[in-house]
Coordinates of C-alpha atoms in Angstrom, one line a residue:
Chain X
M122 CA 243.9 160.1 94.1
L123 CA 247.4 159.5 93.4
T124 CA 248.9 162.7 94.1
I125 CA 252.3 163.5 92.8
N126 CA 254.2 163.5 96.1
E127 CA 252.7 160.4 96.7
L128 CA 254.4 159.1 94.1
L129 CA 257.7 160.6 95.4
I130 CA 257.6 158.5 97.8
A131 CA 256.5 155.2 96.0
T132 CA 260.0 155.9 93.8
E133 CA 261.8 156.7 97.1
I134 CA 261.1 153.1 98.3
G135 CA 261.1 151.7 94.7
L136 CA 264.3 152.4 94.4
I137 CA 265.0 151.8 98.0
Y138 CA 264.2 148.1 97.1
G139 CA 265.1 147.8 94.3
I140 CA 268.8 147.2 95.6
L141 CA 266.9 144.2 97.3
A142 CA 266.0 143.0 93.7
L143 CA 269.0 143.7 92.8
G144 CA 270.5 141.1 94.9
I145 CA 267.5 138.6 94.1
Y146 CA 268.7 139.2 90.2
L147 CA 272.1 138.2 91.7
T148 CA 270.7 135.0 92.6
F149 CA 267.6 133.8 91.0
R150 CA 269.1 134.6 87.5
T151 CA 273.1 134.9 87.8
I152 CA 273.7 131.9 89.6
N153 CA 270.6 130.2 89.0
F154 CA 270.5 129.7 92.7
P155 CA 266.8 130.2 94.5
D156 CA 268.3 132.0 98.1
L157 CA 265.7 132.5 100.5
T158 CA 267.4 133.7 102.8
C159 CA 266.6 137.3 101.7
D160 CA 264.3 137.4 105.0
G161 CA 265.5 136.6 107.2
S162 CA 269.8 138.8 105.7
F163 CA 267.3 141.8 105.1
V164 CA 266.6 142.0 108.8
T165 CA 269.5 141.1 110.4
G166 CA 271.1 144.0 108.1
A167 CA 268.6 146.4 109.3
A168 CA 268.9 145.8 112.6
I169 CA 272.8 145.7 113.2
S170 CA 273.5 148.8 111.3
S171 CA 270.6 150.3 113.9
V172 CA 272.6 148.9 116.5
I173 CA 275.4 150.5 115.3
I174 CA 273.7 153.5 115.1
K175 CA 272.6 153.5 118.0
A176 CA 275.8 153.2 120.0
G177 CA 277.1 156.6 118.0
F178 CA 278.6 155.9 115.1
N179 CA 278.4 157.2 111.6
P180 CA 275.3 155.8 109.4
I181 CA 277.5 155.1 106.6
I182 CA 279.4 152.5 109.1
G183 CA 276.2 151.0 110.1
L184 CA 275.7 150.4 106.3
L185 CA 278.7 148.4 105.8
G186 CA 278.2 146.4 109.2
S187 CA 275.3 145.8 107.3
M188 CA 276.4 144.4 104.3
L189 CA 278.6 141.8 105.5
A190 CA 276.2 140.5 108.0
G191 CA 274.0 139.4 105.2
G192 CA 277.0 138.4 103.1
A193 CA 277.6 136.0 106.4
A194 CA 274.0 135.1 106.1
G195 CA 274.6 134.3 102.4
L196 CA 277.9 132.5 103.2
L197 CA 276.0 130.2 105.5
T198 CA 274.3 129.9 103.1
G199 CA 276.4 128.9 100.1
I200 CA 278.1 126.4 103.1
I201 CA 274.7 124.8 103.7
N202 CA 274.2 124.6 100.8
I203 CA 277.3 122.7 99.2
R204 CA 280.2 121.1 101.8
L205 CA 277.2 120.4 103.8
K206 CA 274.9 118.7 100.6
I207 CA 271.0 120.4 101.6
E208 CA 269.0 121.4 99.0
D209 CA 269.7 124.9 97.6
L210 CA 265.9 126.3 98.8
L211 CA 266.4 123.8 102.3
S212 CA 269.1 126.0 103.1
G213 CA 268.0 129.7 102.2
I214 CA 264.9 128.6 104.3
I215 CA 266.3 127.1 107.5
V216 CA 268.9 129.8 107.5
A217 CA 265.8 132.6 107.8
F218 CA 264.6 130.8 109.8
M219 CA 267.7 130.4 112.6
L220 CA 268.2 134.4 111.3
Y221 CA 264.7 134.9 113.1
S222 CA 266.8 134.1 116.6
I223 CA 269.7 136.4 115.6
N224 CA 268.4 139.5 115.1
L225 CA 265.9 139.5 118.1
R226 CA 270.0 138.7 120.2
I227 CA 271.6 141.9 117.7
L228 CA 268.0 144.0 118.4
G229 CA 268.7 143.0 122.6
T230 CA 266.1 143.2 124.6
N231 CA 263.5 145.6 121.9
P232 CA 262.0 144.1 118.9
N233 CA 261.5 147.9 117.6
I234 CA 264.4 149.7 117.6
S235 CA 264.0 153.7 117.0
L236 CA 265.9 155.2 115.4
V237 CA 264.0 158.7 115.0
N238 CA 266.6 161.8 117.1
A239 CA 269.9 159.7 115.7
T240 CA 271.9 161.2 112.5
T241 CA 271.6 158.1 109.2
I242 CA 272.0 158.7 106.4
F243 CA 268.7 160.2 104.9
S244 CA 269.5 163.8 108.0
N245 CA 271.0 165.5 106.2
G246 CA 269.4 166.3 102.7
N247 CA 266.8 165.1 100.6
S248 CA 266.4 161.5 100.7
M249 CA 265.7 161.4 97.2
L250 CA 268.5 162.5 96.3
I251 CA 270.5 160.4 98.2
C252 CA 268.3 156.8 97.1
A253 CA 269.8 157.6 93.2
V254 CA 273.1 157.9 94.6
I255 CA 273.5 155.1 96.8
V256 CA 271.6 153.5 93.8
V257 CA 273.5 154.7 90.6
I258 CA 276.5 153.4 93.1
V259 CA 276.0 150.2 94.1
L260 CA 274.3 149.8 90.0
L261 CA 277.7 151.4 88.7
C262 CA 280.0 148.5 91.0
I263 CA 277.5 145.8 90.6
A264 CA 277.9 146.6 86.4
F265 CA 281.6 146.3 86.9
L266 CA 281.4 142.8 88.7
L267 CA 279.4 141.9 85.9
N268 CA 281.2 142.6 83.5
S269 CA 285.1 141.1 84.4
D270 CA 286.7 137.8 84.0
F271 CA 285.2 137.4 87.2
G272 CA 281.4 138.1 87.3
L273 CA 281.0 136.8 83.5
G274 CA 282.5 133.0 85.8
L275 CA 280.1 134.3 87.5
R276 CA 277.2 134.4 84.9
T277 CA 278.8 131.1 83.6
I278 CA 278.0 128.9 86.4
G279 CA 274.6 129.9 86.2
Q280 CA 274.0 129.2 82.3
N281 CA 276.4 125.7 82.2
K282 CA 277.7 124.3 85.7
T283 CA 278.9 121.3 83.3
F284 CA 280.0 123.9 80.9
A285 CA 281.9 126.1 84.3
S286 CA 284.0 124.0 85.6
A287 CA 285.3 122.1 82.2
N288 CA 286.7 126.4 82.0
G289 CA 288.2 125.9 84.8
I290 CA 285.8 128.1 87.0
N291 CA 285.4 127.0 90.5
V292 CA 281.6 126.1 90.6
N293 CA 281.7 126.1 94.5
A294 CA 283.1 128.5 96.0
M295 CA 281.3 131.0 92.6
T296 CA 278.4 130.0 93.6
I297 CA 279.3 130.8 97.6
F298 CA 280.9 134.3 96.3
G299 CA 277.7 134.5 94.6
L300 CA 275.6 134.2 97.5
A301 CA 277.2 136.3 99.3
L302 CA 277.3 139.1 98.0
S303 CA 273.7 138.7 97.2
N304 CA 273.0 139.0 100.7
A305 CA 275.3 141.7 101.3
L306 CA 273.0 144.2 98.9
V307 CA 270.2 142.8 100.3
G308 CA 271.1 143.2 104.2
M309 CA 272.7 146.9 102.3
C310 CA 269.0 147.6 101.3
G311 CA 267.6 146.6 104.8
A312 CA 269.6 149.1 107.1
I313 CA 268.6 151.9 104.2
F314 CA 264.8 151.2 104.3
T315 CA 265.4 151.1 108.2
Q316 CA 267.4 154.7 108.2
Y317 CA 264.9 155.4 105.8
Q318 CA 262.1 154.6 108.1
G319 CA 263.2 155.4 111.1
F320 CA 263.2 151.9 113.0
C321 CA 263.6 148.5 112.6
D322 CA 261.1 146.4 113.8
V323 CA 262.3 142.0 113.5
S324 CA 258.7 141.6 111.6
Q325 CA 260.0 143.6 108.8
G326 CA 261.5 140.9 106.3
T327 CA 258.5 139.4 105.4
G328 CA 257.7 138.4 102.2
C329 CA 260.8 140.6 100.8
L330 CA 261.8 136.8 98.0
V331 CA 258.1 138.3 96.9
I332 CA 258.4 141.6 96.6
G333 CA 262.2 141.1 95.3
L334 CA 261.9 138.2 92.7
T335 CA 258.2 140.3 90.7
S336 CA 260.4 142.9 90.8
V337 CA 263.1 142.5 89.1
I338 CA 260.8 140.2 86.8
I339 CA 258.1 143.5 86.4
G340 CA 261.5 144.7 85.1
E341 CA 262.7 141.9 82.2
K342 CA 259.3 142.2 80.7
L343 CA 260.6 146.0 80.2
I344 CA 263.6 145.7 79.1
P345 CA 263.8 146.8 75.2
N346 CA 264.8 144.8 72.1
M347 CA 268.3 144.5 72.1
S348 CA 268.5 144.6 68.7
F349 CA 269.2 148.2 67.6
M350 CA 273.1 147.4 69.3
K351 CA 273.7 145.4 66.6
N352 CA 276.8 147.8 65.8
V353 CA 278.1 148.2 68.9
K354 CA 281.4 146.1 69.4
I355 CA 280.4 143.4 71.1
E356 CA 282.6 144.1 74.2
M357 CA 281.3 147.6 74.9
R358 CA 277.6 145.8 73.8
N359 CA 278.3 142.9 76.6
F360 CA 278.2 146.1 79.3
L361 CA 275.3 147.9 78.2
E362 CA 273.3 144.3 78.2
I363 CA 274.0 143.5 81.6
S364 CA 273.6 147.4 82.1
F365 CA 270.4 147.2 81.0
L366 CA 269.2 144.0 82.9
I367 CA 270.6 145.1 86.3
V368 CA 268.3 149.2 85.8
A369 CA 265.8 147.2 84.9
C370 CA 265.8 145.5 88.8
I371 CA 265.2 148.5 90.1
F372 CA 262.9 150.2 87.3
G373 CA 260.8 146.8 88.2
S374 CA 260.9 147.5 92.5
I375 CA 259.6 151.3 92.0
I376 CA 256.6 150.2 89.5
Y377 CA 256.0 147.6 91.9
R378 CA 255.9 149.9 94.2
I379 CA 254.2 152.7 91.7
F380 CA 250.7 149.6 91.3
I381 CA 251.0 149.3 95.5
A382 CA 250.9 153.3 96.0
I383 CA 247.7 152.6 92.8
A384 CA 246.4 150.1 95.1
I385 CA 246.1 152.1 97.6
N386 CA 243.7 154.3 96.4
S387 CA 241.7 151.9 95.1
D388 CA 239.2 153.2 96.8
I389 CA 236.7 155.0 94.5
F390 CA 236.5 151.5 93.0
G391 CA 235.2 150.6 97.3
L392 CA 238.2 148.1 97.6
K393 CA 240.0 148.2 100.9
T394 CA 243.2 148.0 101.8
Q395 CA 242.9 144.1 102.3
D396 CA 242.3 143.4 98.6
L397 CA 245.6 144.8 98.1
N398 CA 247.3 141.7 97.6
L399 CA 244.3 140.9 95.3
I400 CA 244.6 144.2 93.3
T401 CA 248.3 144.4 93.1
G402 CA 248.7 141.1 91.4
I403 CA 246.3 141.7 88.8
L404 CA 247.8 143.8 88.2
I405 CA 251.4 142.5 87.3
I406 CA 249.5 139.7 85.7
F407 CA 248.2 142.9 83.6
I408 CA 251.8 143.9 82.8
M409 CA 253.4 140.4 82.8
S410 CA 251.0 139.3 80.0
R411 CA 250.9 142.6 77.8
R412 CA 254.1 142.3 77.2
K413 CA 253.9 138.7 75.2
K414 CA 251.7 140.3 73.3
C415 CA 253.6 143.0 71.5
Chain A
M49 CA 253.4 152.0 72.6
K50 CA 249.4 150.9 73.7
K51 CA 250.9 149.1 76.6
I52 CA 252.0 153.2 78.2
A53 CA 248.8 154.6 76.5
L54 CA 246.9 152.4 79.0
V55 CA 248.6 153.2 81.6
T56 CA 249.4 156.3 81.3
L57 CA 245.5 156.8 80.9
A58 CA 245.1 154.5 84.2
L59 CA 247.7 156.7 86.3
A60 CA 245.9 160.5 84.5
S61 CA 242.4 158.7 86.0
F62 CA 243.7 158.7 89.2
F63 CA 245.2 162.1 89.1
F64 CA 241.8 163.8 88.2
T65 CA 239.8 161.9 90.2
V66 CA 241.2 165.0 93.7
K67 CA 238.8 167.7 93.4
S68 CA 234.5 166.0 93.0
S69 CA 234.8 166.2 97.3
V70 CA 237.1 169.5 98.4
S71 CA 233.8 172.3 97.8
E72 CA 231.7 170.4 100.6
R73 CA 234.5 170.4 103.4
N74 CA 234.1 173.4 105.3
N75 CA 232.0 171.8 107.6
T76 CA 233.8 168.3 107.2
L77 CA 236.2 167.0 109.1
R78 CA 238.2 164.0 107.3
I79 CA 239.8 161.7 109.7
R80 CA 242.2 159.1 108.6
V81 CA 242.8 156.0 110.0
C82 CA 245.4 153.6 109.6
K83 CA 245.6 150.6 111.8
V84 CA 248.2 147.7 112.3
V85 CA 246.9 144.6 111.6
E86 CA 243.0 143.5 111.6
H87 CA 241.9 142.5 115.5
E88 CA 239.4 142.8 117.5
A89 CA 240.4 144.7 119.8
L90 CA 241.7 147.5 117.7
N91 CA 238.8 147.6 115.3
S92 CA 237.3 148.5 119.0
V93 CA 239.3 151.1 118.8
V94 CA 238.2 152.2 115.9
A95 CA 235.0 151.6 116.5
G96 CA 234.6 153.5 120.4
M97 CA 236.3 156.3 117.8
S98 CA 234.4 156.6 115.2
D99 CA 231.2 156.4 117.0
Y100 CA 232.4 159.0 119.4
L101 CA 232.8 161.6 116.5
N102 CA 229.6 160.6 114.3
S103 CA 227.9 161.7 117.9
L104 CA 228.7 164.5 118.1
K105 CA 226.8 167.9 116.8
G106 CA 227.7 170.8 114.2
K107 CA 230.8 169.2 112.9
K108 CA 230.4 166.0 110.4
Y109 CA 233.5 163.6 110.0
D110 CA 234.3 160.9 107.6
I111 CA 236.7 158.9 108.7
K112 CA 237.8 155.9 106.4
V113 CA 240.2 153.2 108.1
E114 CA 242.7 151.1 106.3
T115 CA 244.8 148.8 107.5
C116 CA 249.0 148.4 106.6
Q117 CA 249.4 144.7 106.8
G118 CA 252.4 145.1 109.9
N119 CA 254.2 146.3 107.1
M120 CA 256.2 149.2 107.4
A121 CA 256.4 150.1 104.1
L122 CA 253.0 149.8 103.4
A123 CA 252.1 151.8 106.7
S124 CA 254.1 155.2 104.7
Q125 CA 252.7 154.0 101.7
I126 CA 249.4 154.4 103.0
I127 CA 250.1 157.6 105.6
A128 CA 251.9 159.9 102.5
K129 CA 248.5 158.7 100.5
F130 CA 246.3 159.8 104.0
T131 CA 248.8 163.4 104.3
D132 CA 248.5 164.4 100.2
S133 CA 244.6 164.0 100.8
R134 CA 245.0 166.9 102.8
A135 CA 243.5 164.9 106.2
D136 CA 243.0 166.7 108.8
V137 CA 244.3 163.8 111.7
V138 CA 245.7 160.7 111.2
V139 CA 244.9 158.9 113.2
T140 CA 247.4 155.6 113.9
V141 CA 246.8 152.0 115.8
G142 CA 249.3 150.5 117.3
T143 CA 253.4 150.9 116.7
I144 CA 253.7 150.2 113.0
P145 CA 251.6 152.9 111.3
S146 CA 252.6 155.1 114.1
Q147 CA 256.1 155.5 114.1
A148 CA 256.2 155.3 109.9
A149 CA 254.2 158.5 110.3
Y150 CA 256.4 160.2 113.5
K151 CA 257.9 161.4 109.9
F152 CA 255.3 163.3 108.5
A153 CA 254.1 164.8 111.7
K154 CA 257.2 166.0 112.7
A155 CA 258.3 167.9 109.1
G156 CA 254.3 169.5 109.2
K157 CA 252.8 167.9 107.0
V158 CA 249.5 166.8 109.5
K159 CA 248.3 166.2 112.6
V160 CA 248.9 162.5 114.4
V161 CA 246.8 160.9 117.1
F162 CA 247.8 157.5 117.6
S163 CA 245.4 154.7 119.9
S164 CA 246.6 151.7 121.4
V165 CA 251.1 152.2 121.7
T166 CA 251.6 150.5 124.6
N167 CA 255.3 152.2 125.3
P168 CA 254.7 155.3 123.3
D169 CA 258.8 155.8 123.9
D170 CA 259.0 153.6 120.6
I171 CA 257.5 156.2 118.7
S172 CA 260.1 158.7 120.4
T173 CA 261.7 160.3 123.7
D174 CA 260.9 162.8 123.1
L175 CA 257.2 163.6 121.8
K176 CA 257.4 167.5 122.4
N177 CA 256.7 170.3 119.1
S178 CA 256.2 166.5 117.2
N179 CA 253.0 166.9 115.8
V180 CA 252.3 163.7 117.7
T181 CA 250.0 163.3 120.5
G182 CA 247.6 160.2 121.3
V183 CA 246.7 157.7 123.9
S184 CA 248.8 155.0 125.2
N185 CA 247.2 151.3 125.7
F186 CA 249.7 150.7 128.7
V187 CA 248.1 149.8 132.0
E188 CA 249.8 150.0 136.0
L189 CA 250.4 145.8 135.8
K190 CA 251.1 147.0 140.1
P191 CA 246.9 146.7 140.9
Q192 CA 246.6 143.6 138.3
L193 CA 248.8 141.6 140.0
D194 CA 247.2 141.8 143.3
L195 CA 243.6 141.4 141.8
F196 CA 245.1 137.9 140.6
Q197 CA 246.7 137.1 143.9
K198 CA 243.2 138.3 145.5
I199 CA 241.5 135.7 143.4
Q200 CA 244.0 132.8 144.2
P201 CA 247.6 132.8 146.1
M202 CA 249.9 132.0 143.1
K203 CA 253.3 131.4 143.5
K204 CA 254.5 131.1 139.7
L205 CA 253.1 132.9 136.6
G206 CA 253.4 132.1 133.1
I207 CA 253.4 134.3 130.7
I208 CA 253.3 134.2 126.6
Y209 CA 254.0 136.8 124.5
N210 CA 255.7 137.2 121.3
T211 CA 258.9 138.0 121.5
G212 CA 258.3 139.8 118.0
E213 CA 256.6 142.2 119.4
A214 CA 257.7 145.7 120.8
N215 CA 254.5 145.7 123.0
S216 CA 255.0 142.5 125.3
V217 CA 258.8 142.7 125.7
F218 CA 258.2 146.3 126.9
I219 CA 254.9 144.6 129.4
V220 CA 257.1 141.5 130.3
N221 CA 260.3 143.6 131.5
K222 CA 258.0 145.5 134.1
L223 CA 256.3 142.8 134.7
K224 CA 260.6 141.5 136.4
G225 CA 260.6 143.7 138.8
I226 CA 257.3 143.7 139.4
C227 CA 256.8 140.0 140.1
K228 CA 260.0 140.1 141.9
S229 CA 258.6 142.8 144.8
M230 CA 255.6 139.9 145.5
N231 CA 257.4 137.1 145.3
I232 CA 256.3 135.3 142.3
E233 CA 258.3 133.7 139.8
L234 CA 257.7 135.1 136.3
L235 CA 257.5 131.9 133.9
E236 CA 258.3 133.8 130.5
Q237 CA 257.6 131.9 127.0
G238 CA 258.6 133.6 124.7
I239 CA 256.9 132.4 120.8
S240 CA 257.3 133.2 117.3
K241 CA 254.8 132.1 115.5
I242 CA 250.8 131.5 116.3
S243 CA 251.9 127.1 115.6
E244 CA 253.7 126.8 118.5
L245 CA 251.3 127.9 120.4
P246 CA 249.5 124.8 121.5
Q247 CA 253.4 123.3 122.6
V248 CA 254.4 126.3 124.3
T249 CA 250.8 126.4 126.6
E250 CA 250.6 123.1 127.5
K251 CA 254.1 123.0 128.8
L252 CA 254.4 126.3 130.9
A253 CA 250.1 125.3 131.8
K254 CA 252.3 122.2 133.9
V255 CA 253.8 124.2 135.4
S256 CA 252.6 127.4 136.7
D257 CA 249.6 128.1 138.7
A258 CA 248.0 130.3 136.4
I259 CA 248.8 132.4 132.4
F260 CA 249.3 135.5 131.6
I261 CA 248.7 137.2 128.8
S262 CA 249.1 140.8 128.3
N263 CA 248.0 143.3 125.3
D264 CA 250.0 140.4 122.8
N265 CA 248.4 140.5 119.2
M266 CA 249.8 136.6 118.2
A267 CA 248.4 135.6 121.8
L268 CA 245.2 137.0 121.9
S269 CA 244.7 135.7 118.5
G270 CA 245.3 132.5 119.7
M271 CA 243.2 132.7 123.2
E272 CA 240.3 129.5 122.9
N273 CA 243.3 127.7 122.1
I274 CA 245.3 128.3 125.5
V275 CA 242.1 128.9 127.2
A276 CA 241.3 125.0 126.3
I277 CA 244.8 123.8 127.2
A278 CA 244.8 125.8 130.4
Q279 CA 241.2 124.3 131.3
K280 CA 242.2 121.0 130.8
N281 CA 245.6 121.5 133.4
N282 CA 243.0 122.8 135.5
I283 CA 244.7 126.6 136.0
P284 CA 243.1 129.7 135.0
V285 CA 243.9 132.1 131.9
Y286 CA 244.2 136.3 133.1
V287 CA 244.5 138.4 130.8
S288 CA 244.2 142.4 130.5
D289 CA 241.9 143.0 127.4
T290 CA 238.6 142.9 129.1
D291 CA 236.7 141.7 126.0
Q292 CA 238.5 138.5 125.6
V293 CA 236.8 136.8 129.2
E294 CA 233.9 135.4 127.5
K295 CA 236.4 133.2 125.9
G296 CA 236.4 132.1 128.9
C297 CA 239.5 133.6 130.6
A298 CA 239.1 133.3 134.4
A299 CA 239.7 137.5 135.2
A300 CA 241.0 140.7 133.4
L301 CA 241.7 143.8 135.5
G302 CA 242.1 146.3 132.3
P303 CA 240.6 149.8 129.7
N304 CA 237.8 148.8 127.7
Q305 CA 238.9 149.0 124.7
Y306 CA 236.2 150.7 123.1
D307 CA 236.8 153.5 125.6
I308 CA 240.5 153.6 124.2
G309 CA 238.8 155.0 121.2
I310 CA 236.4 157.0 122.6
Q311 CA 239.8 159.2 124.9
T312 CA 241.1 158.9 121.7
G313 CA 238.1 160.1 119.8
K314 CA 237.8 163.0 122.2
I315 CA 241.5 164.6 121.5
V316 CA 240.4 164.2 117.8
Q317 CA 237.5 166.6 118.2
R318 CA 240.3 169.0 120.4
I319 CA 242.5 169.1 117.6
A320 CA 239.3 169.9 115.1
N321 CA 237.8 172.4 118.1
G322 CA 241.9 174.4 116.9
E323 CA 242.8 173.1 120.4
D324 CA 246.8 173.0 118.9
I325 CA 247.8 169.3 119.3
N326 CA 251.6 170.4 120.9
K327 CA 249.9 171.4 123.8
I328 CA 248.1 167.7 124.6
D329 CA 249.9 165.7 126.3
V330 CA 250.3 162.5 125.5
Q331 CA 247.4 159.9 128.2
Y332 CA 247.1 156.5 129.7
P333 CA 243.8 155.1 130.1
K334 CA 241.5 156.5 132.6
T335 CA 239.8 154.0 134.2
T336 CA 239.9 149.9 134.6
E337 CA 237.0 148.0 134.7
L338 CA 237.3 144.7 136.0
Y339 CA 235.6 141.3 134.0
L340 CA 234.6 137.8 135.5
N341 CA 234.0 134.4 134.3
T342 CA 232.3 132.0 136.2
R343 CA 232.8 129.2 134.0
S344 CA 236.5 129.0 134.8
V345 CA 237.9 127.0 137.5
V346 CA 238.4 129.1 140.5
K347 CA 235.7 131.1 141.9
F348 CA 235.3 134.7 143.2
S349 CA 234.7 135.9 147.0
D350 CA 231.6 138.1 147.3
T351 CA 233.0 140.5 147.7
I352 CA 235.4 140.6 144.5
K353 CA 232.3 140.2 142.2
A354 CA 231.6 142.5 143.3
K355 CA 234.1 145.1 142.5
A356 CA 232.9 143.5 139.2
K357 CA 231.6 145.2 135.5
K358 CA 230.2 142.8 134.0
V359 CA 230.4 139.0 135.0
F360 CA 229.7 136.0 132.5

């Protein structure tokens, strides 16, 4: 019983969570750092933007604030990992763990803030259009960044740290920057989602990592064979290739949401919402295994 | 290509199952329920509502229940599904699904009856003309504390709650004021994970005269644990949820969850009979019941026992 409207809502949520997927892509794939900060920084972004909006500021300032806060969280993970030499997985876990307390502090007296009567970025205009515009702006920024000399450096450290460092790239600084950028995106995603929903809850970050990473992986399975670009000039080809990769994150996220919509609608087969994780998981395994055979 | 064809086919099969049940809906109302989590108390609410509606003669009620697993994005998607399947009334049990449904109701897409929301202000401070009404599970705290004082005079009352649950923070803030006026010292103990419960309870049980658990989902999930530790330290556990008394809590003066469900069902019935949802005010539990447990560490006087609805 999947309807067009449900697909639209899945797409909207997918677009928003696409920014999260993009953030995860930057750490897990681009700089090859298994960063688990996102469960915390997602809520930090959401909380900061809610508080800013509640105080009567422009919701755009809320988004910028959430990026800064998310970025700070990523920075912290980077510093803990690089300077204090704590293992990458653990530093992310610790920061996300600590952020729970900080998020409650930011939210103040109430772990659940309602924004229903406040002005958000979705107050005026079509929410699908607003999501799409934000996603396109973010995609363009990231595509240009990754294609610049700086971005090439960033991508190199994910491929081969020794090679990168031999070519004069400051691996440590780059890693910290990558983490900050990734979590800034995650924080912004949290802020957009909160404004979209109209409320912010301290528990809303749970499972972000799984959602984001799954979206990235689904997205990767969708990327077409790049061989048709043989005749394109190398600079252009580089740009197109990286664009494909990051656009795939967004599409992966949308498809993930559509899977959930399908799973919610599977009650005609006698399934219940408690089976949702199982159904979603099976659908994901399905799409991932199909590609290999083709 | 084959893959795309398969996916399209799968999607198409979902689109075309829509029409089947439309023909016989004249006298049947679609009631769709979204619960925040699987939880005894919430399940009793849903059971109370379903039993009440199903016992009515005349209109038939087609009731389906989903759980959003405490996840906001999922709540939105479930409500969207309800809205699109032309649900006559959407019942949201708990704060998170109610908040997710508010947006759809405000836009005039669906009528929402919430239940078991402690503080309706969390949904919106202004529910007028928003197509939302419902039943809060908040009961006045003063009578509860008065009763506990009568059972056992106390100076220090410990409370365990999840700092991440809006309903609990709301209750604790209210309690602070009331305890001050009654000269009771309130010892708050926040938790963020169920695994913290044993240590926290142990610590609190040593310094307080009694432990009070309000309708905090996390603390309620670990009720057996709290009771065991409190018994060991020879102090009673008081609750707001009467269903918990059986597990060894000393007493509860609270609403019966099942009755809250019936109250919710009555609102649904009024809407089904054509009443304007915007003219129905938000309700609070009408009656509270006293449940006692004689196996706990405190002794009850006969006057208190006489008031009890149920004594275990």
